[in-house]
PDB file of N, CA and C in Angstrom:
ATOM      1  N   MET A 178       5.283  18.988   1.173  1.00 61.00           N
ATOM      2  CA  MET A 178       6.376  19.789   1.673  1.00 61.00           C
ATOM      3  C   MET A 178       7.526  19.719   0.664  1.00 61.00           C
ATOM      4  N   ASP A 179       7.880  20.832   0.126  1.00 81.00           N
ATOM      5  CA  ASP A 179       8.964  20.863  -0.844  1.00 81.00           C
ATOM      6  C   ASP A 179      10.168  21.541  -0.199  1.00 81.00           C
ATOM      7  N   VAL A 180      10.983  20.736   0.437  1.00 84.00           N
ATOM      8  CA  VAL A 180      12.111  21.252   1.218  1.00 84.00           C
ATOM      9  C   VAL A 180      13.153  21.913   0.326  1.00 84.00           C
ATOM     10  N   PHE A 181      13.454  21.273  -0.829  1.00 85.00           N
ATOM     11  CA  PHE A 181      14.488  21.848  -1.692  1.00 85.00           C
ATOM     12  C   PHE A 181      14.082  23.207  -2.236  1.00 85.00           C
ATOM     13  N   ALA A 182      12.824  23.354  -2.652  1.00 86.00           N
ATOM     14  CA  ALA A 182      12.377  24.631  -3.208  1.00 86.00           C
ATOM     15  C   ALA A 182      12.482  25.741  -2.165  1.00 86.00           C
ATOM     16  N   CYS A 183      12.226  25.418  -0.922  1.00 89.00           N
ATOM     17  CA  CYS A 183      12.275  26.427   0.138  1.00 89.00           C
ATOM     18  C   CYS A 183      13.698  26.669   0.632  1.00 89.00           C
ATOM     19  N   HIS A 184      14.318  25.654   1.172  1.00 90.00           N
ATOM     20  CA  HIS A 184      15.632  25.818   1.791  1.00 90.00           C
ATOM     21  C   HIS A 184      16.776  25.750   0.789  1.00 90.00           C
ATOM     22  N   GLY A 185      16.668  24.858  -0.183  1.00 89.00           N
ATOM     23  CA  GLY A 185      17.749  24.711  -1.160  1.00 89.00           C
ATOM     24  C   GLY A 185      17.888  25.923  -2.062  1.00 89.00           C
ATOM     25  N   VAL A 186      16.807  26.278  -2.736  1.00 92.00           N
ATOM     26  CA  VAL A 186      16.860  27.426  -3.648  1.00 92.00           C
ATOM     27  C   VAL A 186      17.067  28.719  -2.869  1.00 92.00           C
ATOM     28  N   GLY A 187      16.421  28.841  -1.719  1.00 93.00           N
ATOM     29  CA  GLY A 187      16.609  30.043  -0.897  1.00 93.00           C
ATOM     30  C   GLY A 187      18.051  30.196  -0.430  1.00 93.00           C
ATOM     31  N   GLY A 188      18.670  29.110  -0.016  1.00 92.00           N
ATOM     32  CA  GLY A 188      20.063  29.152   0.425  1.00 92.00           C
ATOM     33  C   GLY A 188      21.020  29.451  -0.709  1.00 92.00           C
ATOM     34  N   ILE A 189      20.780  28.833  -1.866  1.00 94.00           N
ATOM     35  CA  ILE A 189      21.641  29.081  -3.026  1.00 94.00           C
ATOM     36  C   ILE A 189      21.542  30.540  -3.461  1.00 94.00           C
ATOM     37  N   MET A 190      20.318  31.033  -3.571  1.00 95.00           N
ATOM     38  CA  MET A 190      20.144  32.439  -3.977  1.00 95.00           C
ATOM     39  C   MET A 190      20.733  33.389  -2.939  1.00 95.00           C
ATOM     40  N   GLY A 191      20.593  33.056  -1.670  1.00 93.00           N
ATOM     41  CA  GLY A 191      21.171  33.897  -0.624  1.00 93.00           C
ATOM     42  C   GLY A 191      22.684  33.969  -0.715  1.00 93.00           C
ATOM     43  N   MET A 192      23.332  32.844  -0.976  1.00 92.00           N
ATOM     44  CA  MET A 192      24.800  32.851  -1.101  1.00 92.00           C
ATOM     45  C   MET A 192      25.251  33.634  -2.326  1.00 92.00           C
ATOM     46  N   ILE A 193      24.554  33.448  -3.446  1.00 92.00           N
ATOM     47  CA  ILE A 193      24.935  34.156  -4.671  1.00 92.00           C
ATOM     48  C   ILE A 193      24.717  35.654  -4.511  1.00 92.00           C
ATOM     49  N   LEU A 194      23.547  36.042  -4.003  1.00 92.00           N
ATOM     50  CA  LEU A 194      23.245  37.474  -3.886  1.00 92.00           C
ATOM     51  C   LEU A 194      24.079  38.153  -2.803  1.00 92.00           C
ATOM     52  N   THR A 195      24.439  37.425  -1.759  1.00 89.00           N
ATOM     53  CA  THR A 195      25.342  37.995  -0.755  1.00 89.00           C
ATOM     54  C   THR A 195      26.700  38.296  -1.373  1.00 89.00           C
ATOM     55  N   ALA A 196      27.187  37.375  -2.208  1.00 89.00           N
ATOM     56  CA  ALA A 196      28.478  37.582  -2.866  1.00 89.00           C
ATOM     57  C   ALA A 196      28.421  38.729  -3.874  1.00 89.00           C
ATOM     58  N   ILE A 197      27.249  39.040  -4.385  1.00 89.00           N
ATOM     59  CA  ILE A 197      27.116  40.139  -5.346  1.00 89.00           C
ATOM     60  C   ILE A 197      26.921  41.474  -4.648  1.00 89.00           C
ATOM     61  N   PHE A 198      26.108  41.522  -3.582  1.00 88.00           N
ATOM     62  CA  PHE A 198      25.698  42.797  -2.991  1.00 88.00           C
ATOM     63  C   PHE A 198      26.316  43.132  -1.631  1.00 88.00           C
ATOM     64  N   ALA A 199      27.212  42.320  -1.098  1.00 85.00           N
ATOM     65  CA  ALA A 199      27.795  42.594   0.224  1.00 85.00           C
ATOM     66  C   ALA A 199      28.527  43.933   0.233  1.00 85.00           C
ATOM     67  N   HIS A 200      28.498  44.607   1.376  1.00 83.00           N
ATOM     68  CA  HIS A 200      29.175  45.896   1.517  1.00 83.00           C
ATOM     69  C   HIS A 200      30.569  45.698   2.099  1.00 83.00           C
ATOM     70  N   GLY A 201      31.440  46.582   1.757  1.00 77.00           N
ATOM     71  CA  GLY A 201      32.805  46.535   2.243  1.00 77.00           C
ATOM     72  C   GLY A 201      33.783  46.528   1.082  1.00 77.00           C
ATOM     73  N   GLU A 202      34.997  46.916   1.372  1.00 75.00           N
ATOM     74  CA  GLU A 202      36.017  46.990   0.332  1.00 75.00           C
ATOM     75  C   GLU A 202      36.351  45.600  -0.198  1.00 75.00           C
ATOM     76  N   ASN A 203      36.273  45.427  -1.501  1.00 75.00           N
ATOM     77  CA  ASN A 203      36.544  44.156  -2.176  1.00 75.00           C
ATOM     78  C   ASN A 203      35.719  42.993  -1.612  1.00 75.00           C
ATOM     79  N   ALA A 204      34.524  43.293  -1.091  1.00 77.00           N
ATOM     80  CA  ALA A 204      33.706  42.262  -0.467  1.00 77.00           C
ATOM     81  C   ALA A 204      32.733  41.611  -1.446  1.00 77.00           C
ATOM     82  N   SER A 205      32.471  42.247  -2.569  1.00 81.00           N
ATOM     83  CA  SER A 205      31.474  41.695  -3.475  1.00 81.00           C
ATOM     84  C   SER A 205      31.790  42.079  -4.911  1.00 81.00           C
ATOM     85  N   LEU A 206      31.030  41.542  -5.834  1.00 85.00           N
ATOM     86  CA  LEU A 206      31.215  41.879  -7.244  1.00 85.00           C
ATOM     87  C   LEU A 206      30.929  43.342  -7.518  1.00 85.00           C
ATOM     88  N   LEU A 207      29.955  43.916  -6.826  1.00 83.00           N
ATOM     89  CA  LEU A 207      29.621  45.327  -7.040  1.00 83.00           C
ATOM     90  C   LEU A 207      30.709  46.268  -6.539  1.00 83.00           C
ATOM     91  N   HIS A 208      31.533  45.787  -5.637  1.00 80.00           N
ATOM     92  CA  HIS A 208      32.597  46.622  -5.082  1.00 80.00           C
ATOM     93  C   HIS A 208      33.976  46.180  -5.570  1.00 80.00           C
ATOM     94  N   GLY A 209      34.015  45.475  -6.675  1.00 78.00           N
ATOM     95  CA  GLY A 209      35.284  45.147  -7.315  1.00 78.00           C
ATOM     96  C   GLY A 209      36.000  43.904  -6.820  1.00 78.00           C
ATOM     97  N   GLY A 210      35.379  43.109  -5.980  1.00 81.00           N
ATOM     98  CA  GLY A 210      36.063  41.925  -5.452  1.00 81.00           C
ATOM     99  C   GLY A 210      35.469  40.637  -5.989  1.00 81.00           C
ATOM    100  N   TRP A 211      36.316  39.770  -6.468  1.00 87.00           N
ATOM    101  CA  TRP A 211      35.888  38.466  -6.950  1.00 87.00           C
ATOM    102  C   TRP A 211      36.136  37.379  -5.918  1.00 87.00           C
ATOM    103  N   SER A 212      36.859  37.661  -4.883  1.00 86.00           N
ATOM    104  CA  SER A 212      37.254  36.648  -3.907  1.00 86.00           C
ATOM    105  C   SER A 212      36.051  36.023  -3.201  1.00 86.00           C
ATOM    106  N   VAL A 213      35.173  36.851  -2.657  1.00 85.00           N
ATOM    107  CA  VAL A 213      34.013  36.335  -1.930  1.00 85.00           C
ATOM    108  C   VAL A 213      33.099  35.564  -2.882  1.00 85.00           C
ATOM    109  N   PHE A 214      32.879  36.110  -4.075  1.00 89.00           N
ATOM    110  CA  PHE A 214      32.035  35.434  -5.052  1.00 89.00           C
ATOM    111  C   PHE A 214      32.624  34.072  -5.428  1.00 89.00           C
ATOM    112  N   GLY A 215      33.916  34.019  -5.666  1.00 90.00           N
ATOM    113  CA  GLY A 215      34.577  32.765  -6.007  1.00 90.00           C
ATOM    114  C   GLY A 215      34.470  31.736  -4.902  1.00 90.00           C
ATOM    115  N   HIS A 216      34.663  32.175  -3.650  1.00 91.00           N
ATOM    116  CA  HIS A 216      34.544  31.261  -2.516  1.00 91.00           C
ATOM    117  C   HIS A 216      33.113  30.732  -2.383  1.00 91.00           C
ATOM    118  N   HIS A 217      32.144  31.617  -2.563  1.00 92.00           N
ATOM    119  CA  HIS A 217      30.746  31.194  -2.454  1.00 92.00           C
ATOM    120  C   HIS A 217      30.394  30.180  -3.545  1.00 92.00           C
ATOM    121  N   MET A 218      30.861  30.402  -4.763  1.00 93.00           N
ATOM    122  CA  MET A 218      30.574  29.467  -5.852  1.00 93.00           C
ATOM    123  C   MET A 218      31.253  28.120  -5.613  1.00 93.00           C
ATOM    124  N   LEU A 219      32.472  28.135  -5.104  1.00 96.00           N
ATOM    125  CA  LEU A 219      33.179  26.897  -4.781  1.00 96.00           C
ATOM    126  C   LEU A 219      32.420  26.106  -3.714  1.00 96.00           C
ATOM    127  N   VAL A 220      31.973  26.796  -2.685  1.00 95.00           N
ATOM    128  CA  VAL A 220      31.231  26.131  -1.613  1.00 95.00           C
ATOM    129  C   VAL A 220      29.910  25.576  -2.135  1.00 95.00           C
ATOM    130  N   LEU A 221      29.225  26.319  -3.012  1.00 95.00           N
ATOM    131  CA  LEU A 221      27.979  25.816  -3.579  1.00 95.00           C
ATOM    132  C   LEU A 221      28.196  24.518  -4.359  1.00 95.00           C
ATOM    133  N   VAL A 222      29.258  24.459  -5.122  1.00 96.00           N
ATOM    134  CA  VAL A 222      29.560  23.241  -5.881  1.00 96.00           C
ATOM    135  C   VAL A 222      29.890  22.094  -4.929  1.00 96.00           C
ATOM    136  N   LEU A 223      30.734  22.351  -3.937  1.00 97.00           N
ATOM    137  CA  LEU A 223      31.117  21.301  -2.987  1.00 97.00           C
ATOM    138  C   LEU A 223      29.922  20.772  -2.201  1.00 97.00           C
ATOM    139  N   VAL A 224      29.061  21.665  -1.734  1.00 94.00           N
ATOM    140  CA  VAL A 224      27.877  21.242  -0.982  1.00 94.00           C
ATOM    141  C   VAL A 224      26.922  20.462  -1.879  1.00 94.00           C
ATOM    142  N   SER A 225      26.773  20.885  -3.126  1.00 93.00           N
ATOM    143  CA  SER A 225      25.899  20.171  -4.062  1.00 93.00           C
ATOM    144  C   SER A 225      26.405  18.762  -4.322  1.00 93.00           C
ATOM    145  N   VAL A 226      27.695  18.604  -4.534  1.00 97.00           N
ATOM    146  CA  VAL A 226      28.274  17.282  -4.769  1.00 97.00           C
ATOM    147  C   VAL A 226      28.133  16.412  -3.519  1.00 97.00           C
ATOM    148  N   PHE A 227      28.437  16.974  -2.364  1.00 97.00           N
ATOM    149  CA  PHE A 227      28.311  16.241  -1.097  1.00 97.00           C
ATOM    150  C   PHE A 227      26.868  15.783  -0.881  1.00 97.00           C
ATOM    151  N   THR A 228      25.908  16.666  -1.117  1.00 93.00           N
ATOM    152  CA  THR A 228      24.502  16.352  -0.916  1.00 93.00           C
ATOM    153  C   THR A 228      24.030  15.270  -1.891  1.00 93.00           C
ATOM    154  N   PHE A 229      24.448  15.372  -3.152  1.00 94.00           N
ATOM    155  CA  PHE A 229      24.052  14.386  -4.156  1.00 94.00           C
ATOM    156  C   PHE A 229      24.558  12.999  -3.785  1.00 94.00           C
ATOM    157  N   PHE A 230      25.843  12.882  -3.502  1.00 98.00           N
ATOM    158  CA  PHE A 230      26.398  11.571  -3.183  1.00 98.00           C
ATOM    159  C   PHE A 230      25.949  11.069  -1.809  1.00 98.00           C
ATOM    160  N   GLY A 231      25.711  11.974  -0.874  1.00 97.00           N
ATOM    161  CA  GLY A 231      25.158  11.576   0.425  1.00 97.00           C
ATOM    162  C   GLY A 231      23.755  11.017   0.283  1.00 97.00           C
ATOM    163  N   ALA A 232      22.946  11.633  -0.587  1.00 95.00           N
ATOM    164  CA  ALA A 232      21.589  11.136  -0.824  1.00 95.00           C
ATOM    165  C   ALA A 232      21.623   9.763  -1.488  1.00 95.00           C
ATOM    166  N   ILE A 233      22.523   9.569  -2.443  1.00 97.00           N
ATOM    167  CA  ILE A 233      22.649   8.260  -3.084  1.00 97.00           C
ATOM    168  C   ILE A 233      23.062   7.200  -2.063  1.00 97.00           C
ATOM    169  N   LEU A 234      24.023   7.533  -1.204  1.00 98.00           N
ATOM    170  CA  LEU A 234      24.466   6.596  -0.174  1.00 98.00           C
ATOM    171  C   LEU A 234      23.316   6.223   0.755  1.00 98.00           C
ATOM    172  N   LEU A 235      22.553   7.203   1.216  1.00 97.00           N
ATOM    173  CA  LEU A 235      21.419   6.920   2.096  1.00 97.00           C
ATOM    174  C   LEU A 235      20.353   6.092   1.383  1.00 97.00           C
ATOM    175  N   TYR A 236      20.137   6.371   0.102  1.00 96.00           N
ATOM    176  CA  TYR A 236      19.182   5.574  -0.679  1.00 96.00           C
ATOM    177  C   TYR A 236      19.633   4.116  -0.748  1.00 96.00           C
ATOM    178  N   LYS A 237      20.914   3.892  -1.040  1.00 97.00           N
ATOM    179  CA  LYS A 237      21.431   2.528  -1.158  1.00 97.00           C
ATOM    180  C   LYS A 237      21.343   1.782   0.178  1.00 97.00           C
ATOM    181  N   ILE A 238      21.664   2.459   1.273  1.00 97.00           N
ATOM    182  CA  ILE A 238      21.585   1.829   2.593  1.00 97.00           C
ATOM    183  C   ILE A 238      20.135   1.458   2.908  1.00 97.00           C
ATOM    184  N   THR A 239      19.214   2.382   2.654  1.00 96.00           N
ATOM    185  CA  THR A 239      17.800   2.118   2.911  1.00 96.00           C
ATOM    186  C   THR A 239      17.291   0.982   2.037  1.00 96.00           C
ATOM    187  N   ASP A 240      17.688   0.981   0.761  1.00 94.00           N
ATOM    188  CA  ASP A 240      17.264  -0.077  -0.157  1.00 94.00           C
ATOM    189  C   ASP A 240      17.818  -1.436   0.262  1.00 94.00           C
ATOM    190  N   PHE A 241      18.996  -1.455   0.865  1.00 95.00           N
ATOM    191  CA  PHE A 241      19.579  -2.704   1.350  1.00 95.00           C
ATOM    192  C   PHE A 241      18.787  -3.242   2.546  1.00 95.00           C
ATOM    193  N   ILE A 242      18.376  -2.359   3.441  1.00 96.00           N
ATOM    194  CA  ILE A 242      17.649  -2.764   4.649  1.00 96.00           C
ATOM    195  C   ILE A 242      16.195  -3.098   4.321  1.00 96.00           C
ATOM    196  N   ILE A 243      15.528  -2.181   3.613  1.00 92.00           N
ATOM    197  CA  ILE A 243      14.126  -2.347   3.229  1.00 92.00           C
ATOM    198  C   ILE A 243      14.051  -2.108   1.725  1.00 92.00           C
ATOM    199  N   PRO A 244      13.882  -3.146   0.917  1.00 88.00           N
ATOM    200  CA  PRO A 244      13.831  -2.937  -0.535  1.00 88.00           C
ATOM    201  C   PRO A 244      12.759  -1.920  -0.924  1.00 88.00           C
ATOM    202  N   LEU A 245      13.149  -0.968  -1.752  1.00 88.00           N
ATOM    203  CA  LEU A 245      12.243   0.109  -2.121  1.00 88.00           C
ATOM    204  C   LEU A 245      11.444  -0.197  -3.379  1.00 88.00           C
ATOM    205  N   ARG A 246      11.768  -1.269  -4.059  1.00 87.00           N
ATOM    206  CA  ARG A 246      11.046  -1.651  -5.276  1.00 87.00           C
ATOM    207  C   ARG A 246      10.211  -2.885  -4.982  1.00 87.00           C
ATOM    208  N   VAL A 247       8.967  -2.863  -5.429  1.00 86.00           N
ATOM    209  CA  VAL A 247       8.111  -4.032  -5.241  1.00 86.00           C
ATOM    210  C   VAL A 247       8.444  -5.072  -6.296  1.00 86.00           C
ATOM    211  N   SER A 248       8.036  -6.303  -6.047  1.00 87.00           N
ATOM    212  CA  SER A 248       8.306  -7.387  -6.998  1.00 87.00           C
ATOM    213  C   SER A 248       7.434  -7.225  -8.241  1.00 87.00           C
ATOM    214  N   GLU A 249       7.859  -7.897  -9.316  1.00 90.00           N
ATOM    215  CA  GLU A 249       7.100  -7.837 -10.567  1.00 90.00           C
ATOM    216  C   GLU A 249       5.720  -8.483 -10.389  1.00 90.00           C
ATOM    217  N   GLU A 250       5.665  -9.505  -9.567  1.00 90.00           N
ATOM    218  CA  GLU A 250       4.387 -10.160  -9.281  1.00 90.00           C
ATOM    219  C   GLU A 250       3.418  -9.189  -8.599  1.00 90.00           C
ATOM    220  N   SER A 251       3.928  -8.400  -7.659  1.00 86.00           N
ATOM    221  CA  SER A 251       3.088  -7.413  -6.979  1.00 86.00           C
ATOM    222  C   SER A 251       2.592  -6.346  -7.946  1.00 86.00           C
ATOM    223  N   GLU A 252       3.431  -5.966  -8.897  1.00 86.00           N
ATOM    224  CA  GLU A 252       3.018  -4.980  -9.894  1.00 86.00           C
ATOM    225  C   GLU A 252       1.891  -5.519 -10.765  1.00 86.00           C
ATOM    226  N   HIS A 253       2.011  -6.789 -11.180  1.00 88.00           N
ATOM    227  CA  HIS A 253       0.972  -7.381 -12.029  1.00 88.00           C
ATOM    228  C   HIS A 253      -0.339  -7.566 -11.263  1.00 88.00           C
ATOM    229  N   LEU A 254      -0.246  -7.919  -9.999  1.00 84.00           N
ATOM    230  CA  LEU A 254      -1.425  -8.097  -9.168  1.00 84.00           C
ATOM    231  C   LEU A 254      -2.104  -6.755  -8.899  1.00 84.00           C
ATOM    232  N   GLY A 255      -1.302  -5.707  -8.796  1.00 85.00           N
ATOM    233  CA  GLY A 255      -1.812  -4.377  -8.482  1.00 85.00           C
ATOM    234  C   GLY A 255      -1.349  -3.985  -7.097  1.00 85.00           C
ATOM    235  N   LEU A 256      -0.818  -2.786  -6.967  1.00 84.00           N
ATOM    236  CA  LEU A 256      -0.247  -2.369  -5.681  1.00 84.00           C
ATOM    237  C   LEU A 256      -1.305  -2.140  -4.611  1.00 84.00           C
ATOM    238  N   ASP A 257      -2.523  -1.744  -5.006  1.00 85.00           N
ATOM    239  CA  ASP A 257      -3.581  -1.591  -4.003  1.00 85.00           C
ATOM    240  C   ASP A 257      -3.837  -2.911  -3.286  1.00 85.00           C
ATOM    241  N   LEU A 258      -3.888  -3.977  -4.054  1.00 84.00           N
ATOM    242  CA  LEU A 258      -4.170  -5.282  -3.461  1.00 84.00           C
ATOM    243  C   LEU A 258      -2.934  -5.878  -2.803  1.00 84.00           C
ATOM    244  N   SER A 259      -1.777  -5.828  -3.473  1.00 82.00           N
ATOM    245  CA  SER A 259      -0.581  -6.493  -2.939  1.00 82.00           C
ATOM    246  C   SER A 259       0.053  -5.749  -1.763  1.00 82.00           C
ATOM    247  N   GLN A 260      -0.005  -4.445  -1.740  1.00 83.00           N
ATOM    248  CA  GLN A 260       0.660  -3.674  -0.680  1.00 83.00           C
ATOM    249  C   GLN A 260      -0.286  -3.237   0.433  1.00 83.00           C
ATOM    250  N   HIS A 261      -1.552  -2.961   0.070  1.00 83.00           N
ATOM    251  CA  HIS A 261      -2.480  -2.383   1.041  1.00 83.00           C
ATOM    252  C   HIS A 261      -3.681  -3.278   1.335  1.00 83.00           C
ATOM    253  N   ASP A 262      -3.755  -4.395   0.611  1.00 80.00           N
ATOM    254  CA  ASP A 262      -4.860  -5.332   0.763  1.00 80.00           C
ATOM    255  C   ASP A 262      -6.209  -4.637   0.559  1.00 80.00           C
ATOM    256  N   GLU A 263      -6.260  -3.754  -0.417  1.00 82.00           N
ATOM    257  CA  GLU A 263      -7.496  -3.030  -0.741  1.00 82.00           C
ATOM    258  C   GLU A 263      -7.996  -3.510  -2.100  1.00 82.00           C
ATOM    259  N   SER A 264      -9.267  -3.607  -2.229  1.00 75.00           N
ATOM    260  CA  SER A 264      -9.850  -3.927  -3.523  1.00 75.00           C
ATOM    261  C   SER A 264     -11.013  -2.990  -3.788  1.00 75.00           C
ATOM    262  N   ILE A 265     -11.336  -2.841  -5.048  1.00 72.00           N
ATOM    263  CA  ILE A 265     -12.451  -1.987  -5.414  1.00 72.00           C
ATOM    264  C   ILE A 265     -13.732  -2.746  -5.086  1.00 72.00           C
ATOM    265  N   GLY A 266     -14.591  -2.153  -4.337  1.00 63.00           N
ATOM    266  CA  GLY A 266     -15.783  -2.837  -3.853  1.00 63.00           C
ATOM    267  C   GLY A 266     -16.998  -2.649  -4.742  1.00 63.00           C
ATOM    268  N   PHE A 267     -16.856  -2.914  -6.025  1.00 58.00           N
ATOM    269  CA  PHE A 267     -18.011  -2.788  -6.925  1.00 58.00           C
ATOM    270  C   PHE A 267     -18.871  -3.986  -6.836  1.00 58.00           C
TER     271      PHE A 267
END
């Protein structure tokens, strides 16, 4: 499931294209207005920054509660064996 490709890119393109093609006096770039386009671009930047730092915060909180990196010993042993207790049955 690629959520960003579907909702993220779709939402970004929708905001940009709405600001370009909206109907009404001074409502879009095609009708001589920069106001709506400027507001949409500002919101896109603000939402992107909020989402980036929110994701980092959630990552740090999760890593504090449940460490997301395995130990070096587990890496040397092999993650199949150390994490899943699986071995190759040859």
